[in-house]
Tab-separated table of C-alpha atoms in Angstrom:
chain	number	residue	atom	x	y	z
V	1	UNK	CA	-9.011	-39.715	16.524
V	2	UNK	CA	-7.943	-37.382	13.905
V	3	UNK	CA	-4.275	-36.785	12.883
V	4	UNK	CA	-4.307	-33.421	11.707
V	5	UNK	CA	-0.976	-33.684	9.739
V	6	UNK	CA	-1.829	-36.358	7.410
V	7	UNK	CA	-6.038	-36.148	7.360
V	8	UNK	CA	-7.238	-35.176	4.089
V	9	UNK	CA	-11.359	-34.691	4.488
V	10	UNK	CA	-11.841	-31.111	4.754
V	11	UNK	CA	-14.753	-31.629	6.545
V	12	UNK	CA	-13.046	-33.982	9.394
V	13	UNK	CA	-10.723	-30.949	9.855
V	14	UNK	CA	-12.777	-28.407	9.951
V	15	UNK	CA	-14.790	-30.284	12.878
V	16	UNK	CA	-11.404	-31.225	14.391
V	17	UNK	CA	-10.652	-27.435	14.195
V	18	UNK	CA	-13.805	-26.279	16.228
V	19	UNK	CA	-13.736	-28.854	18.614
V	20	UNK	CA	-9.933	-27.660	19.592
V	21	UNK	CA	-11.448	-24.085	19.296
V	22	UNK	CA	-13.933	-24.584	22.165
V	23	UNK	CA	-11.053	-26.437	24.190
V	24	UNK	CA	-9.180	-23.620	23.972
V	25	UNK	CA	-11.858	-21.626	25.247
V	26	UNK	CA	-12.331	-23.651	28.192
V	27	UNK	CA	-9.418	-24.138	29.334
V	28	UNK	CA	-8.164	-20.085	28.604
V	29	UNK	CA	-11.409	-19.120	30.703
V	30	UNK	CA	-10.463	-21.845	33.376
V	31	UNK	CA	-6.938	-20.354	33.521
V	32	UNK	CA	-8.265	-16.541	33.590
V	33	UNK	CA	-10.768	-17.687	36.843
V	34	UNK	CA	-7.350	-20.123	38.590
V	35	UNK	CA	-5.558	-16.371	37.866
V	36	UNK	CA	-8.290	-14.308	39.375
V	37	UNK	CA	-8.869	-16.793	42.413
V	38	UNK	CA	-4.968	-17.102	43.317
V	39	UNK	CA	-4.874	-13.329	43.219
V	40	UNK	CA	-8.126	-12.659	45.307
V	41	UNK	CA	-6.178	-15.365	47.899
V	42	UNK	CA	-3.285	-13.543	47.758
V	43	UNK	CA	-4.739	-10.353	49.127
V	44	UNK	CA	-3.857	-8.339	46.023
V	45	UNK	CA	-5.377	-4.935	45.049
V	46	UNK	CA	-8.536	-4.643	42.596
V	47	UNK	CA	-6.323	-2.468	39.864
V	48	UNK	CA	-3.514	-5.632	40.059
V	49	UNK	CA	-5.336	-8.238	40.050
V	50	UNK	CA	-7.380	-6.494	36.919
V	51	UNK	CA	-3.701	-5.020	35.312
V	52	UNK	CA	-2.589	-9.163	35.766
V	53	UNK	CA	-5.988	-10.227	33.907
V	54	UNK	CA	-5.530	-7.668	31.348
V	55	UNK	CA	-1.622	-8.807	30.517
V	56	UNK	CA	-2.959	-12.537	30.718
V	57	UNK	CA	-5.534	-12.534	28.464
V	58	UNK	CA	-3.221	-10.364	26.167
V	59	UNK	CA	-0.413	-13.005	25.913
V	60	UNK	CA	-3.082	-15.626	25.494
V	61	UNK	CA	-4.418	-13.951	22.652
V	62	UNK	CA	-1.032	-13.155	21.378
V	63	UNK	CA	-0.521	-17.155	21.635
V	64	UNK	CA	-3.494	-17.909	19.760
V	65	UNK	CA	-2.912	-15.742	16.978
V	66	UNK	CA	0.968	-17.702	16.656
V	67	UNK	CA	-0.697	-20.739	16.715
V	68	UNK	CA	-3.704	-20.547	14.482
V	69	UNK	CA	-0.926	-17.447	12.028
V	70	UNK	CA	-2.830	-14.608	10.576
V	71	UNK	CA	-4.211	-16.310	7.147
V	72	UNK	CA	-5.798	-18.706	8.814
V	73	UNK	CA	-8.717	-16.949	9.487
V	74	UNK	CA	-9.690	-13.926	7.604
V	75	UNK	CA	-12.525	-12.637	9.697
V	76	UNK	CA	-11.428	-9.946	12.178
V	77	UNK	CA	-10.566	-10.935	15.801
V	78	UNK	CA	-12.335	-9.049	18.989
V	79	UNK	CA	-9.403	-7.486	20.845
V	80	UNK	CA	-9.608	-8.544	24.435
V	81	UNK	CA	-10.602	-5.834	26.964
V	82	UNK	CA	-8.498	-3.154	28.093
V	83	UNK	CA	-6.001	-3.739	25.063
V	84	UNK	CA	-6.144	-1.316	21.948
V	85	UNK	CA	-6.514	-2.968	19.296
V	86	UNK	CA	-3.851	-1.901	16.369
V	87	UNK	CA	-4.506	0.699	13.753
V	88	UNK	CA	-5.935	-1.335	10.566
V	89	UNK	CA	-4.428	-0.908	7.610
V	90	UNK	CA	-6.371	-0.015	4.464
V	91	UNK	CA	-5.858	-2.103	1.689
V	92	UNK	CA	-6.509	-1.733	-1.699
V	93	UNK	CA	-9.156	-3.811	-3.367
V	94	UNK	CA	-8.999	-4.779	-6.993
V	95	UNK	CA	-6.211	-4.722	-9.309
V	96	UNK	CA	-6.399	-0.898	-10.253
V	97	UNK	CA	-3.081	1.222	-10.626
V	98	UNK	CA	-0.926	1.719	-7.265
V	99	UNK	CA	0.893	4.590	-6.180
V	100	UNK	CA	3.702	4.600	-8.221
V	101	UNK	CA	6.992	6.768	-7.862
V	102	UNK	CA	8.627	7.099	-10.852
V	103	UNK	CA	10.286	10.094	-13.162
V	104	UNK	CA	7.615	12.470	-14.936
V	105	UNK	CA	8.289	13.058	-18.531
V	106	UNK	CA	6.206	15.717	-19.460
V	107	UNK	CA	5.044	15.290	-23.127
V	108	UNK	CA	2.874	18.087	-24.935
V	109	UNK	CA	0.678	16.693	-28.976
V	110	UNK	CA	0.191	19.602	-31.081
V	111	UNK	CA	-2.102	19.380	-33.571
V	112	UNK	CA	-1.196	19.219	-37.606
V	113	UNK	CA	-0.974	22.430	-39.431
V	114	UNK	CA	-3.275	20.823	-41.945
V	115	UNK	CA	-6.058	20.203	-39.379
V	116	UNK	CA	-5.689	23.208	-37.914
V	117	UNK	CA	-8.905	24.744	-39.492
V	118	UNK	CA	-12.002	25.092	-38.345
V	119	UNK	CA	-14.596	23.081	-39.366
V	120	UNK	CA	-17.584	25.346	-39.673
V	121	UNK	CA	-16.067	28.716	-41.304
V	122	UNK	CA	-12.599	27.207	-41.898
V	123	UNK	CA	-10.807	30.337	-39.715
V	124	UNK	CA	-7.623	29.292	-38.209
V	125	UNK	CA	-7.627	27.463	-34.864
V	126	UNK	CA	-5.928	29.467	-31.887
V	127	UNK	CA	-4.603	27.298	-29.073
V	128	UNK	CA	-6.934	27.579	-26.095
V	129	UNK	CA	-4.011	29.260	-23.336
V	130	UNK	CA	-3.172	26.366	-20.693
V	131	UNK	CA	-6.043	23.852	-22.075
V	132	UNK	CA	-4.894	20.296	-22.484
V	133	UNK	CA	-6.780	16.822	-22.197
V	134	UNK	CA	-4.190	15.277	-19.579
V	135	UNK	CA	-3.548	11.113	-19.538
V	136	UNK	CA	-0.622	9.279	-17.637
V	137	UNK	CA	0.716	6.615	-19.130
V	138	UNK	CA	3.507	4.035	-17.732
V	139	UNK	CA	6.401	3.839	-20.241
V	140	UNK	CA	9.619	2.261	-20.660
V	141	UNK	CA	12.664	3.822	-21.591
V	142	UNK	CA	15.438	1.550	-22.051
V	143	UNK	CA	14.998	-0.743	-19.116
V	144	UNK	CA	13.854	2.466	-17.299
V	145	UNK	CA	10.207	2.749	-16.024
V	146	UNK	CA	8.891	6.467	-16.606
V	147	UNK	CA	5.248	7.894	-16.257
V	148	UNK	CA	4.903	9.755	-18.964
V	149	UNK	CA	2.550	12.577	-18.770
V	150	UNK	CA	0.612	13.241	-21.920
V	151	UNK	CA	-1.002	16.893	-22.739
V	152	UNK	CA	-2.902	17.116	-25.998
V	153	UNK	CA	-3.420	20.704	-27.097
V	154	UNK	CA	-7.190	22.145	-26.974
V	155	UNK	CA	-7.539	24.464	-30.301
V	156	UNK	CA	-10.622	26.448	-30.556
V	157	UNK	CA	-11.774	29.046	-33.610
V	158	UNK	CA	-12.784	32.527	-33.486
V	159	UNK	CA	-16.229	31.803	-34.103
V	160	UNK	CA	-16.739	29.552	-30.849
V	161	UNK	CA	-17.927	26.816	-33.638
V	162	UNK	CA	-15.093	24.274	-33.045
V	163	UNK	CA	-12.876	23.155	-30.475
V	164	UNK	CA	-10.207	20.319	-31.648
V	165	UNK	CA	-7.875	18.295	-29.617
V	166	UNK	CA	-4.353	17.147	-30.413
V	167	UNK	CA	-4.275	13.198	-31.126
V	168	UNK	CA	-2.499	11.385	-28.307
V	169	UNK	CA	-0.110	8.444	-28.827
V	170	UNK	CA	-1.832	4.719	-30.054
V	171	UNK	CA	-2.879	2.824	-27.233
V	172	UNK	CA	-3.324	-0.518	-26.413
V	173	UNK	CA	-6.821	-0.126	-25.059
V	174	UNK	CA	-8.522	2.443	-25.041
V	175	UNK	CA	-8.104	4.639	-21.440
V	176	UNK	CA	-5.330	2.544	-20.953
V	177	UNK	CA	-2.624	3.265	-18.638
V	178	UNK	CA	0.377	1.156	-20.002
V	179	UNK	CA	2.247	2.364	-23.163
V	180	UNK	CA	2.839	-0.156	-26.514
V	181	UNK	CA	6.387	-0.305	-25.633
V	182	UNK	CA	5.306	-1.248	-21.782
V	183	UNK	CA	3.692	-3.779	-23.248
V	184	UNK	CA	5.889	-5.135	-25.341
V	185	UNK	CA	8.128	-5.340	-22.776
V	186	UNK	CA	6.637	-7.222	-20.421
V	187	UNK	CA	5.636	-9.402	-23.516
V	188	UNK	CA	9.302	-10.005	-24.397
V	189	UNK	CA	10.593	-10.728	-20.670
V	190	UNK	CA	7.556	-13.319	-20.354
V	191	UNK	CA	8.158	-15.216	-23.117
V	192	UNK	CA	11.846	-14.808	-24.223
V	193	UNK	CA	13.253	-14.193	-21.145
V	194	UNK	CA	11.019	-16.607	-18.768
V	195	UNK	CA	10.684	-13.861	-16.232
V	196	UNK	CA	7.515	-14.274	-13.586
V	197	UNK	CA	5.113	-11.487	-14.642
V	198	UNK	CA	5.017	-9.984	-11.102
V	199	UNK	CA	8.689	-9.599	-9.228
């Protein structure tokens, strides 16, 4: 005998776990054939007695999903028949950046009037009309979160021999998406403040 709330062995458990699985199966398939056998007795109508199979296997499920809870098995359940199953959600894998809403600060890098020159013939640069190299960065702004949106002027020369872009702000890493001061930040409320790094 196995007492589930104080047996360590994972292995005990997990054999403990399948053997109540395949009660459960016996006895909920016992009950469904009791169900359909009472009804047939009773004289009821094909669509009832189906409708009543349909609702009883659906609050059976429902009662095996409250007792076994939703983490406790992470490969997907077949819905019983004649229930739609609900829409699944899609989740997001991996740690990339979420959907964020937050205030747009708009941000435009010109470049140096020293290093506006072109390289080849050393003719003034011209800015290229509505040409930027665009990164998003997350930013704080005292204890305010902002995405600040970067736009580095394109310059190009007469000649068609150069095209320069606008230096952007330092970053952490490079293609990163969180600012020095975001960093610092979080850096600071770690450390010195003892906050949990995700609230």
């Amino acid at each position: 005998m196995v007492r589930l709330t104080t047996e360590r062995d994972v292995e005990r458990l997990r054999q403990a776990a399948l053997l109540l699985e395949a009660e459960n199966r016996r006895l909920t398939s016992r009950v469904l054939e009791l169900t359909r056998q009472l009804l047939t007795a009773k004289g009821e109508a094909a669509e009832v007695l189906q409708l009543r199979l349909v609702e009883l296997e659906r609050q059976l499920s429902r009662a095996r999903d409250c007792l076994y809870g939703p983490s406790s098995e992470k490969r997907p359940r077949p819905s019983a028949p004649g229930v739609l199953a609900p829409a699944e959600e899609k989740s997001q894998r991996g740690h990339g950046p979420r959907q964020q809403a937050l205030p747009v600060e708009q941000v435009v890098h010109l470049l140096d009037a020293a290093d506006q020159q072109c390289h080849q013939c050393g003719g003034a640069l011209a800015a290229m009309t509505g040409q930027y190299e665009e990164a998003e960065e997350v930013d704080v702004v005292e204890r305010r979160f902002v995405l600040k949106r970067h736009r580095r002027q394109k310059y190009r020369c007469g000649c068609g021999g150069c095209v320069e872009t606008a230096l952007g702000p330092p970053k952490l890493q490079p293609g990163g998406r969180y600012s020095l001061d975001f960093a610092l930040e979080v850096a600071v409320q770690k450390y010195l403040e003892h906050a949990p790094l995700e609230r």
